[in-house]
Each structure stands twice: as C-alpha cells, then as structure tokens.
mmCIF file of C-alpha atoms in Angstrom:
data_model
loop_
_atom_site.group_PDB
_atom_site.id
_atom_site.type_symbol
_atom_site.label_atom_id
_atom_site.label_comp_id
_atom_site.label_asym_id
_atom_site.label_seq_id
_atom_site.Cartn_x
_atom_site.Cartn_y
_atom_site.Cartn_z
ATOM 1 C CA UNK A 295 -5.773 17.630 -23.950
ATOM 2 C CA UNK A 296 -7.842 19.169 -21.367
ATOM 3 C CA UNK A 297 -10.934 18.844 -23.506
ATOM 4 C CA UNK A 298 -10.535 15.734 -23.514
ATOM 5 C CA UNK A 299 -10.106 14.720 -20.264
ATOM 6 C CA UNK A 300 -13.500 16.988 -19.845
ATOM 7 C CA UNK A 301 -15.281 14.640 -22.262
ATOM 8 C CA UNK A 302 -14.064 11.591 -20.205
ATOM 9 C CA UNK A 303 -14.647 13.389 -16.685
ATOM 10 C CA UNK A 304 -18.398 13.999 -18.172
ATOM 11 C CA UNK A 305 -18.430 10.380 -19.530
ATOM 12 C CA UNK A 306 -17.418 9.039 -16.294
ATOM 13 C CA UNK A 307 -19.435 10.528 -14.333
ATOM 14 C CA UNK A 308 -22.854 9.409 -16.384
ATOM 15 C CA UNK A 309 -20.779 5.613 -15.840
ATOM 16 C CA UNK A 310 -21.213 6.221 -12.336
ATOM 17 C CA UNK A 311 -24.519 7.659 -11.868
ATOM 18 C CA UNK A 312 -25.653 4.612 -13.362
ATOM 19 C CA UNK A 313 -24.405 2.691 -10.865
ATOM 20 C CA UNK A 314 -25.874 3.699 -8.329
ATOM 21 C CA UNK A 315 -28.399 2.082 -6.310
ATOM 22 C CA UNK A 316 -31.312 3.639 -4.875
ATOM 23 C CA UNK A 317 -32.381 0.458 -2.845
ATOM 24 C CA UNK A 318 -29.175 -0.085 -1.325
ATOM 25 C CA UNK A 319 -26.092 2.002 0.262
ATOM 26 C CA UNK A 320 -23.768 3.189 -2.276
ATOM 27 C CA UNK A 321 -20.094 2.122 -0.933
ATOM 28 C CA UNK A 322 -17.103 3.562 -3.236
ATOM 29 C CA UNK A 323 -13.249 1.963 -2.547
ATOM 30 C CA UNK A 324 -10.861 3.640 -4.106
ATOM 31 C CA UNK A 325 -7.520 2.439 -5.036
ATOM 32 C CA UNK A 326 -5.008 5.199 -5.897
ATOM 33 C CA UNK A 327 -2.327 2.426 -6.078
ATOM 34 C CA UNK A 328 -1.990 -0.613 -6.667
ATOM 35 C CA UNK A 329 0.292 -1.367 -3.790
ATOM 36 C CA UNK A 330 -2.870 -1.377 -1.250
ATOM 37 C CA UNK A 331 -5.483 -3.121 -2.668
ATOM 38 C CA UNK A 332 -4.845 -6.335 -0.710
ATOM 39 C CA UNK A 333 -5.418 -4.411 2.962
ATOM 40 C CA UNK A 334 -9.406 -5.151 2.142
ATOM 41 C CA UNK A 335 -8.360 -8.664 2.208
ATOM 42 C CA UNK A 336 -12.055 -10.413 1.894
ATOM 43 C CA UNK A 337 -14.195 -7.549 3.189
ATOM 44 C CA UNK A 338 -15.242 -5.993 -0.201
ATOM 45 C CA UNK A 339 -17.061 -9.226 -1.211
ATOM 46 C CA UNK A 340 -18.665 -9.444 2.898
ATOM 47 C CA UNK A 341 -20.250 -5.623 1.909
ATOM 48 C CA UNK A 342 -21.155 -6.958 -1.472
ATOM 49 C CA UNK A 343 -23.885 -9.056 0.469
ATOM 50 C CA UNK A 344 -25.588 -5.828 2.049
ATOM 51 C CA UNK A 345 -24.353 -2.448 -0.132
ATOM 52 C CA UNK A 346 -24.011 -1.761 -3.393
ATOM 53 C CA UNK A 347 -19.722 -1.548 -4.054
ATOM 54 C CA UNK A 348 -18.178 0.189 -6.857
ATOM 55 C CA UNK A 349 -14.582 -0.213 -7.090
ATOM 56 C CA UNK A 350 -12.834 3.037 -8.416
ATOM 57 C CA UNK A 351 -9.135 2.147 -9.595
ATOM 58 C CA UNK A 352 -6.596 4.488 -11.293
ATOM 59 C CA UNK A 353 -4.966 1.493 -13.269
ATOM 60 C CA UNK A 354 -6.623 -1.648 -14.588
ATOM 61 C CA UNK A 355 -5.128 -5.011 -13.443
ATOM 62 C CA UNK A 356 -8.069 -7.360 -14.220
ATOM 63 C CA UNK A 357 -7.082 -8.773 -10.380
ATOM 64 C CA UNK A 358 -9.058 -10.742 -8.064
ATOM 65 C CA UNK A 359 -9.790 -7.063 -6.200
ATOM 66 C CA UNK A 360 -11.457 -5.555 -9.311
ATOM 67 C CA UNK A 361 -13.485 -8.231 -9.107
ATOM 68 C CA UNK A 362 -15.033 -8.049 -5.584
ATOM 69 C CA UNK A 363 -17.248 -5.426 -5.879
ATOM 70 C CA UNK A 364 -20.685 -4.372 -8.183
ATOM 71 C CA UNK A 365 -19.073 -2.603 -10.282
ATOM 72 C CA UNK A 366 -15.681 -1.119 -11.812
ATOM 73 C CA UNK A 367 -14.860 1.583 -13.086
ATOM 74 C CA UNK A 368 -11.499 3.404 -14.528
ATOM 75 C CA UNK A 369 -11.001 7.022 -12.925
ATOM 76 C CA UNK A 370 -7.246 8.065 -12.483
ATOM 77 C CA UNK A 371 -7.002 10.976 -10.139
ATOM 78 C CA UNK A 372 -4.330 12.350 -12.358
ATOM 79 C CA UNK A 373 -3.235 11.973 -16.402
ATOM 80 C CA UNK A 374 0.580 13.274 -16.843
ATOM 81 C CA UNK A 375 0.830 14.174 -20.348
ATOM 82 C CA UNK A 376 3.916 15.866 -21.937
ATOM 83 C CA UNK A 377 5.404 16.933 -18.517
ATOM 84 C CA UNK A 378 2.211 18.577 -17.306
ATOM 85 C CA UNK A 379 -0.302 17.476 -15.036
ATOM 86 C CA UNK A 380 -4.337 17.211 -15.138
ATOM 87 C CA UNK A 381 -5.941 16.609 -12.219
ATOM 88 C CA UNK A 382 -9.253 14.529 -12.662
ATOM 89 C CA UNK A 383 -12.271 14.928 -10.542
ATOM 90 C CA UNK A 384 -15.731 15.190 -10.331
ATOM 91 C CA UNK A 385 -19.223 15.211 -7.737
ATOM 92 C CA UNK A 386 -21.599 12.711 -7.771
ATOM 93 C CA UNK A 387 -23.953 12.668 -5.495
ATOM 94 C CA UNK A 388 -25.968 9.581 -4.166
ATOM 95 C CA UNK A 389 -22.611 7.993 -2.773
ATOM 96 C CA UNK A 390 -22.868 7.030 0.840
ATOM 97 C CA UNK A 391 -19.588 6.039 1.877
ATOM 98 C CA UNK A 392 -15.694 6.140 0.347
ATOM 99 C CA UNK A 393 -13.238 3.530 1.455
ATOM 100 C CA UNK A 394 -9.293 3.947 0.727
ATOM 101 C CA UNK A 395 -6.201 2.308 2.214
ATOM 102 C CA UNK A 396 -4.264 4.874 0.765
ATOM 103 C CA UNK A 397 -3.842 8.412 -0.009
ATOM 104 C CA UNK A 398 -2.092 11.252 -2.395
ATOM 105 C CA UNK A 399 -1.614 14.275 -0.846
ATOM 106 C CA UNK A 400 -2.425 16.401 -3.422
ATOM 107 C CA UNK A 401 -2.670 20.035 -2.605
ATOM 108 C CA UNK A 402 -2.422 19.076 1.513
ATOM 109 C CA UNK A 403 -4.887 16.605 0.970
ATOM 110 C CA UNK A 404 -7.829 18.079 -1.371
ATOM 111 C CA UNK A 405 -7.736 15.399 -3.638
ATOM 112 C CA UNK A 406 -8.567 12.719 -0.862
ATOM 113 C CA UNK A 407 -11.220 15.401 0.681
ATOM 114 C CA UNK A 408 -12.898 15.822 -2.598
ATOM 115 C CA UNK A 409 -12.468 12.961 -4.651
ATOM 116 C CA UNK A 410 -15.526 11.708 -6.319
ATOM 117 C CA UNK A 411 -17.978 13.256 -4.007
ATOM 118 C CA UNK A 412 -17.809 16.519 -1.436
ATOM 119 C CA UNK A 413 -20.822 14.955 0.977
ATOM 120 C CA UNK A 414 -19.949 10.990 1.587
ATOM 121 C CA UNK A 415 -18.090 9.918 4.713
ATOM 122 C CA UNK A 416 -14.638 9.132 4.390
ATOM 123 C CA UNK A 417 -12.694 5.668 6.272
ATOM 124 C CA UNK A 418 -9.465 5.299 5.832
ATOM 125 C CA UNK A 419 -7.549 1.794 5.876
ATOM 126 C CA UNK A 420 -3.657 2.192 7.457
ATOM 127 C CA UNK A 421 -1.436 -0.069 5.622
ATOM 128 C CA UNK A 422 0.839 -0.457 9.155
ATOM 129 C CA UNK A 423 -0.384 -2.896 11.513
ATOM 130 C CA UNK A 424 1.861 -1.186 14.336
ATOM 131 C CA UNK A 425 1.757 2.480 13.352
ATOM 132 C CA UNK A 426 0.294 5.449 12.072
ATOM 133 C CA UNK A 427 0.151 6.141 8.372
ATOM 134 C CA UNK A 428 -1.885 8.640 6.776
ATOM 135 C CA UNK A 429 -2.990 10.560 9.708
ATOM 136 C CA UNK A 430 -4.654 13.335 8.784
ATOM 137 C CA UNK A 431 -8.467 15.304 8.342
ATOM 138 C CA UNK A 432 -8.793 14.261 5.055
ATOM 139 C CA UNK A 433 -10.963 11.524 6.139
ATOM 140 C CA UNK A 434 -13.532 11.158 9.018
ATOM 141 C CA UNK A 435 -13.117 7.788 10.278
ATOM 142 C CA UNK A 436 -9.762 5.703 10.791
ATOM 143 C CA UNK A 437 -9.526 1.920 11.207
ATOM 144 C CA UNK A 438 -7.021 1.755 13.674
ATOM 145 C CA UNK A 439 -5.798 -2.437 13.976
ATOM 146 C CA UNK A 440 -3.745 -2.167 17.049
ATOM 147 C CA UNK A 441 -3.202 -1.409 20.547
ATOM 148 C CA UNK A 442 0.066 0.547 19.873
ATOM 149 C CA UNK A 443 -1.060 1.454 16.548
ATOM 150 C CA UNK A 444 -3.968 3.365 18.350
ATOM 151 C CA UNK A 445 -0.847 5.306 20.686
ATOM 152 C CA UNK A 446 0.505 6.325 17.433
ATOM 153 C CA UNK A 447 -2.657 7.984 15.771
ATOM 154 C CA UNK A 448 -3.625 9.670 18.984
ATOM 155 C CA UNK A 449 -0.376 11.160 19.585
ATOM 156 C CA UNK A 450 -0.484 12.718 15.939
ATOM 157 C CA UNK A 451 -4.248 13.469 15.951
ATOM 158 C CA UNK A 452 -4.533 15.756 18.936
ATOM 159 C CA UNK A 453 -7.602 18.010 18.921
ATOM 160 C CA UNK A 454 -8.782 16.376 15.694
ATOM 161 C CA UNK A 455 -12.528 15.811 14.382
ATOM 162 C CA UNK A 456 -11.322 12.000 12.346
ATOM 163 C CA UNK A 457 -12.541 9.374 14.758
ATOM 164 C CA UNK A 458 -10.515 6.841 15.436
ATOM 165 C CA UNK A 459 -11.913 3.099 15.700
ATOM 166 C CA UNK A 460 -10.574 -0.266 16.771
ATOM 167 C CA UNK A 461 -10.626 -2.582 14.251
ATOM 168 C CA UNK A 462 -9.278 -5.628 12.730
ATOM 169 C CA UNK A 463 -6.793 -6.260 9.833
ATOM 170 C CA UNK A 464 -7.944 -7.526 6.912
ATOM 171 C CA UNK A 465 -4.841 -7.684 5.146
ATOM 172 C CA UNK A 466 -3.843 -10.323 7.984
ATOM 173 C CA UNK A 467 -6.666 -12.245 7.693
ATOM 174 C CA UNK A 468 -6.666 -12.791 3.832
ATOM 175 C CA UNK A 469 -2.607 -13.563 4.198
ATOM 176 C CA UNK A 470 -3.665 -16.500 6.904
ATOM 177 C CA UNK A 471 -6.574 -18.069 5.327
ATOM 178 C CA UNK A 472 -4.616 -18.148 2.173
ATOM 179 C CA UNK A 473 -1.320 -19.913 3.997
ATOM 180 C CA UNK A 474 -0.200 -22.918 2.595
ATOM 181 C CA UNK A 475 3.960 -23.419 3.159
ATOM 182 C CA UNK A 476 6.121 -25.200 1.096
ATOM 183 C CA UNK A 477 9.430 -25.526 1.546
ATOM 184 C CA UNK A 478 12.396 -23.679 -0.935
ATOM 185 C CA UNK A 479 14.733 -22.555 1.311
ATOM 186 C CA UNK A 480 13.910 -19.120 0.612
ATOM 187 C CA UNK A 481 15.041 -15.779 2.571
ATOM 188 C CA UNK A 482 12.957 -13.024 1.659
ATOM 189 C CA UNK A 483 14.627 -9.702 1.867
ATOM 190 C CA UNK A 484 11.832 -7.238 2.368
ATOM 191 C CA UNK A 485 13.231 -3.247 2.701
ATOM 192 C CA UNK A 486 10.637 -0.523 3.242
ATOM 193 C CA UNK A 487 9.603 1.664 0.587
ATOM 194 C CA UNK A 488 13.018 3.508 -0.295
ATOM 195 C CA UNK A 489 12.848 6.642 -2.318
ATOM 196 C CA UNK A 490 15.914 8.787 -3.879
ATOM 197 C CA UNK A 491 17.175 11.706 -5.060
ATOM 198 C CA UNK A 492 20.530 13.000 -5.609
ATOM 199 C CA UNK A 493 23.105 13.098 -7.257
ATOM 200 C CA UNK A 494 25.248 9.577 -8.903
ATOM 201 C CA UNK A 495 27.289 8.971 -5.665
ATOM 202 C CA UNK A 496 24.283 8.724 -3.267
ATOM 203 C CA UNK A 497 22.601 6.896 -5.534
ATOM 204 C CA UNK A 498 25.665 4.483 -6.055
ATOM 205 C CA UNK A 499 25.864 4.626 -2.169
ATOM 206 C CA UNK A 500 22.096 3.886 -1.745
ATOM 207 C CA UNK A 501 22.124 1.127 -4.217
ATOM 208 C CA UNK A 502 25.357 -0.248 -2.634
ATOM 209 C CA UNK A 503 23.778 -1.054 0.964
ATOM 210 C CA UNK A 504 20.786 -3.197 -0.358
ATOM 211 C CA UNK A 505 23.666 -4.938 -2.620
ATOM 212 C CA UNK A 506 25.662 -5.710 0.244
ATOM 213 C CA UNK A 507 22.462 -6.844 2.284
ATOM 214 C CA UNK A 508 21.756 -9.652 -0.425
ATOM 215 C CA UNK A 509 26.087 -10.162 -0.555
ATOM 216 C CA UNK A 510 26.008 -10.700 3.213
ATOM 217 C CA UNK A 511 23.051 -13.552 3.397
ATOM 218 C CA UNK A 512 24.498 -15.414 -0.228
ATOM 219 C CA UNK A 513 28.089 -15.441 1.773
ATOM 220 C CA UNK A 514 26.517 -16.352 5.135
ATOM 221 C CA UNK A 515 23.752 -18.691 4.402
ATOM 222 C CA UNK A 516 22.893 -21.200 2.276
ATOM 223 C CA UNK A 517 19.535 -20.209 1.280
ATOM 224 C CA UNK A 518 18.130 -18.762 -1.890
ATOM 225 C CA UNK A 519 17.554 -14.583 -1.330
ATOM 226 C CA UNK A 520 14.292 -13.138 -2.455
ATOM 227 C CA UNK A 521 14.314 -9.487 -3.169
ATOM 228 C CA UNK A 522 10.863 -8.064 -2.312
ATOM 229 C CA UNK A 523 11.131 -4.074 -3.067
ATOM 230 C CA UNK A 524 8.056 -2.348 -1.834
ATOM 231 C CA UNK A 525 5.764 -2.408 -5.620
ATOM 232 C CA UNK A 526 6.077 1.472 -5.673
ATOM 233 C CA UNK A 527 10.067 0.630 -6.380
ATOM 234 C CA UNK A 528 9.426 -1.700 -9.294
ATOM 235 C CA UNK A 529 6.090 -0.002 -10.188
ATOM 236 C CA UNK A 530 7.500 3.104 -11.239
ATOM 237 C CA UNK A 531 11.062 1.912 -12.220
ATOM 238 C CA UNK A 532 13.073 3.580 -9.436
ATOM 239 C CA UNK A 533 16.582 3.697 -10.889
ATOM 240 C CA UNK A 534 18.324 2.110 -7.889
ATOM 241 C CA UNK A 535 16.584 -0.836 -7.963
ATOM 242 C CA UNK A 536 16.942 -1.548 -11.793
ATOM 243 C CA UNK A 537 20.957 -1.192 -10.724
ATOM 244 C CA UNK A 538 20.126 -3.552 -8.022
ATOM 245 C CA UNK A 539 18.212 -5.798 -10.595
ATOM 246 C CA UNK A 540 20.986 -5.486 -13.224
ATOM 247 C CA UNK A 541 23.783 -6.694 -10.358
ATOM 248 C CA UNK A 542 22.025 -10.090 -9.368
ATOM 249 C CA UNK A 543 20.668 -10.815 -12.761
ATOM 250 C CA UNK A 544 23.002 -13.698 -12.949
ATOM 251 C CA UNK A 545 23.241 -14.824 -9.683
ATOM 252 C CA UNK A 546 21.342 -18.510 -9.877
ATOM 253 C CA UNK A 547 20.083 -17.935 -5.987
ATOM 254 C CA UNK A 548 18.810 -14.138 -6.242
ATOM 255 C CA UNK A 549 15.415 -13.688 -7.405
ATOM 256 C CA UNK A 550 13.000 -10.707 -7.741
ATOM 257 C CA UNK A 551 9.176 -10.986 -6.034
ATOM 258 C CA UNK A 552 7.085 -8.128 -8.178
ATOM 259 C CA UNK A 553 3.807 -10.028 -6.819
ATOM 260 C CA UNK A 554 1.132 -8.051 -5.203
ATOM 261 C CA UNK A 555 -0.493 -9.857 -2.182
ATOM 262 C CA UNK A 556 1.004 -12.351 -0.072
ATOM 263 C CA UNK A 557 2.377 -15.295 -1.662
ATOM 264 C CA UNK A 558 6.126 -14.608 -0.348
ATOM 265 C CA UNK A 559 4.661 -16.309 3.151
ATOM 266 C CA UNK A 560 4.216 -19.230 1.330
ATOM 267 C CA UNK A 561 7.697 -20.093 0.103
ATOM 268 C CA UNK A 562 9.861 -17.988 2.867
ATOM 269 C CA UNK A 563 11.423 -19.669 5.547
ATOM 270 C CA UNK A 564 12.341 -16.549 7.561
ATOM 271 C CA UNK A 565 11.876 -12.499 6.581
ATOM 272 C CA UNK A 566 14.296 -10.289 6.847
ATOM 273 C CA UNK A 567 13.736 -6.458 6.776
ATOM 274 C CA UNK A 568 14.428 -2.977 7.930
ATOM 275 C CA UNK A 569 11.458 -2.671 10.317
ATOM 276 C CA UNK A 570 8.868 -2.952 7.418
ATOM 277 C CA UNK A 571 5.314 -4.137 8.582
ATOM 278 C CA UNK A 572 5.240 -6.336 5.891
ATOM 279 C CA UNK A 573 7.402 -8.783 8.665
ATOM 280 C CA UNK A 574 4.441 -8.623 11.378
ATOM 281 C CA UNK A 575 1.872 -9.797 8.365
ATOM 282 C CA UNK A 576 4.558 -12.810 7.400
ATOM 283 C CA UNK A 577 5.324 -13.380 11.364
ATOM 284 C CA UNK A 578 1.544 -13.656 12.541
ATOM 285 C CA UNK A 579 0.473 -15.734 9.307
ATOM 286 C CA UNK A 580 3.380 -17.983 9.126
ATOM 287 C CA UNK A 581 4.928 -17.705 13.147
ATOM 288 C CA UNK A 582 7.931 -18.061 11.462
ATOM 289 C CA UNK A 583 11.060 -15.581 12.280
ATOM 290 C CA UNK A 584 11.192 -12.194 11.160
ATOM 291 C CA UNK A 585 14.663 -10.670 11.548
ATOM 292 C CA UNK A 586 14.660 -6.778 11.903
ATOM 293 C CA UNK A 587 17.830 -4.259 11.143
ATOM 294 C CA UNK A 588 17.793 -0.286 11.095
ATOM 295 C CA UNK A 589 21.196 1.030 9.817
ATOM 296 C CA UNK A 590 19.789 4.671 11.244
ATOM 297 C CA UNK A 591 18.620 5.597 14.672
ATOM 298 C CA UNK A 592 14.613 4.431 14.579
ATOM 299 C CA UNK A 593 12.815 7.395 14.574
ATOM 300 C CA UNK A 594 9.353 6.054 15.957
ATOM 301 C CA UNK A 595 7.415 5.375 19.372
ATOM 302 C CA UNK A 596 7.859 1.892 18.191
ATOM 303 C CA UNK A 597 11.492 2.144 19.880
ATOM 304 C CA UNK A 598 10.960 1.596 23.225
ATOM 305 C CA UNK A 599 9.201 -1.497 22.270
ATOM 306 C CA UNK A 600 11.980 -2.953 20.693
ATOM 307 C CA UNK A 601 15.042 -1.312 22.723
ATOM 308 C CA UNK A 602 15.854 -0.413 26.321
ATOM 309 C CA UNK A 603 18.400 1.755 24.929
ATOM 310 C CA UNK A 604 15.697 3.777 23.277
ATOM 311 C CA UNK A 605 15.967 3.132 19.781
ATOM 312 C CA UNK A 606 19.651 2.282 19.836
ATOM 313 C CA UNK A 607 20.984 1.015 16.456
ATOM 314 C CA UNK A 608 20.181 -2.729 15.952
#
C-alpha cells in the first residue's frame, strides 16, 4: 500500500509541476473538505484573470468550485486503508501562494504548515463571519471579515507572527448575488456541527433533543421543517443523524437539505439555529429572521453581545 501511494505522490507531483506557470503567480486553494469550498464565493475566478489557480481537492465533486480555477488536481492529504492511516504529501516548489478555508490539525498543525510546499505563504479563510476559527501559526495571513470577529482572533493570537487582515466575506457575497426567494413555507432548522461519542444512552439523549426541536416547530407551526445538519454530519454518516433521518422519514413536512452552498436562503422563510453562523449568512442575504437558542451556557465573547446577563441561557 505504501508503495503505492509513493507512485501516486511521485505521479502527482510531475501533475503539478506541469502546471505551473512561469509567467504568472502560482496560487494553490486547497480544499480539505468539502464543507468550505463555497467561503471563496466568486473570488477564485476574479484571481483567474491575473494568477495562475490550481485547485487542490481531497474528493472529486465535478462542482461549480472545481471549475473556477486553471487547473485541478486530486491530492487527498490522507488515504485510510484497512484501519491504518497514510499521510500524503509532497514539495513543489514554484508555488507562490496557498489559500484554504479550512484546516486538519494533523500532528498540531504540520499538515497545514507543510502541505504541498514548505516556502509559499499561507492565508487562511475563517468559515465564521462573527468569530474566530482556526486560529493558529499554521498559516501567515488571516482574512479576518468582521469587527468583532477581529476581537476574537486577537484575543487568541497574542504575541503571534500570523497577520491578521480586514477583509470581506465572500461566502456572503456569492449567497446575495445568487438570492432569488420563493415562497414554501419552509423553516430551516440549521444546528452547528454536532459531534458524538459515547455510549447508547447519550447518543439516544443527543439524538432525542434535535428530535424534539423538529417535534416542537411541526406541533407549533404550520410550516414545513428543513433539517440542515452541518455536511460533516451527513458527509461522514454520523450515527445520530441517520437515527434522526430514520425518525422523520415519514413525516410528509420534514425534509433533509444535504446541499452544499446556499440554496436553503432561497426557499426559507425564517432560520432557526443554535447560534450557527450559517444564520448571519441567511439573515444578511435574505433580512429575513433568524431565531437563535443555546440549551448550554454560550461559551464565547459573542455573549455579551447577545445578553446583559452575560451569556445567560436563551
């Protein structure tokens, strides 16, 4: 196995040596995930016009982002093969600059230092509007979209060398040029990214919350309930939301929205969420209602924004 990820590591590279250009800046964006792709919004094809972009994805989607560069090319940072691990790399040198919106931690962070090339500058793209996500000297430059965002990443980047720079959002910008409402009667239930581990109770317990979430608005409202798990939950199969799935699979009003980008502003008539940023992106496209809950105590500096109490329970 490990020969042959050599041979496609050697392979690889040779793909992208050849295309590089030695008239133009070489500009590498690299999507670890899926989830992130659509916080470029339409920058990747505004640097098309003055860099060469290659596009570096660990999945293949044949999506309108794979698209907007020069060039793609397949390079997972990992291949999980009969319960072990191989983590893919390699050097190239002639690349200018390395985009990313996210990141994977691997080994504190070497991974996301090294990948691809050990010389080109680093800018990260945080997938909050309102708070810091990723902060950390893996990268040299951070595009920072907000004023309180900004508070965030300076509070946990003290005595750092990663600049920080104000910056749009292009994530918000794609979502409003692409806005076009029409009515369903839709509530989209959007909850953060929700991991788990544990035993069967906890999970049942887990499981149970989000169940009575979508119970509460079917029994209160008349409106049809759109279940929008973050795409890590339905991207790897997380086992509580297949038993959330397998509860409303014959409920006539539920629905499931596995879509990556932002169509949900276009059919939702209000959001409804756990303090996801996913509600400032439908708010600011749509100014429509977003309706926040936090069953725990917020842990954020985002609290005293939202509560005198100081991030009382909502």
């Amino acid at each position: 196995m490990q020969r042959q990820i050599n041979e496609f590591i050697e392979m690889s590279k040779r793909t992208m040596e050849s295309f590089l250009s030695k008239e133009r800046k070489n500009i590498v964006v690299v999507a670890y995930y899926p989830t992130y792709r659509k916080h470029y919004g339409e920058l990747l094809v505004r640097l098309k016009e003055k860099y060469n972009v290659i596009i570096v994805v660990e999945r293949v989607l044949g999506d309108a982002f794979e698209s907007s560069g020069h060039h793609n090319l397949y390079f997972p940072w990992r291949v999980m093969e009969d319960g072990q691990t191989y983590y893919l790399n390699m050097d190239v040198d002639g690349i200018d600059l390395i985009l990313t919106a996210d990141e994977v931690g691997y080994e504190d962070g070497r991974i996301d230092r090294t990948f691809l090339s050990t010389k080109a500058k680093r800018v990260y793209f945080p997938h909050s509007l309102i708070e810091q996500t990723g902060a950390s000297d893996v990268v040299d430059y951070i595009l920072v979209p907000s004023k309180i965002a900004m508070e965030s990443f300076k509070n946990a980047l003290k005595n750092s060398r990663v600049k920080l720079l104000e910056s749009g959002y292009p994530k918000l910008d794609a979502a409003i040029n692409s806005y076009a409402y029409q009515d369903s009667n839709t509530i989209t239930y959007a909850p953060s990214l929700r991991y788990f581990s544990g035993d069967n109770a906890s999970l049942n317990l887990f499981s149970g919350f989000e169940n009575a979430m979508v119970e509460s608005l079917l029994e209160l409202t008349d409106y049809k309930i759109s279940y929008r798990a973050h795409p890590m939950n339905f991207q790897n199969h997380h086992t509580f939301y297949n038993l959330i799935k397998a509860r409303w699979q014959n409920e006539s009003r539920v629905s499931f929205d596995e879509q990556l980008g932002n169509a949900f502003c276009n059919f939702s008539d209000f959001l409804v969420t756990d303090f996801s940023t996913t509600a400032f992106t439908y708010s600011f496209t749509t100014l429509r209602p977003s309706l926040f809950f936090t069953p725990l105590k917020l842990e954020s500096h985002l609290a005293k924004y939202i509560s005198s109490g100081g991030g009382q329970n909502l």
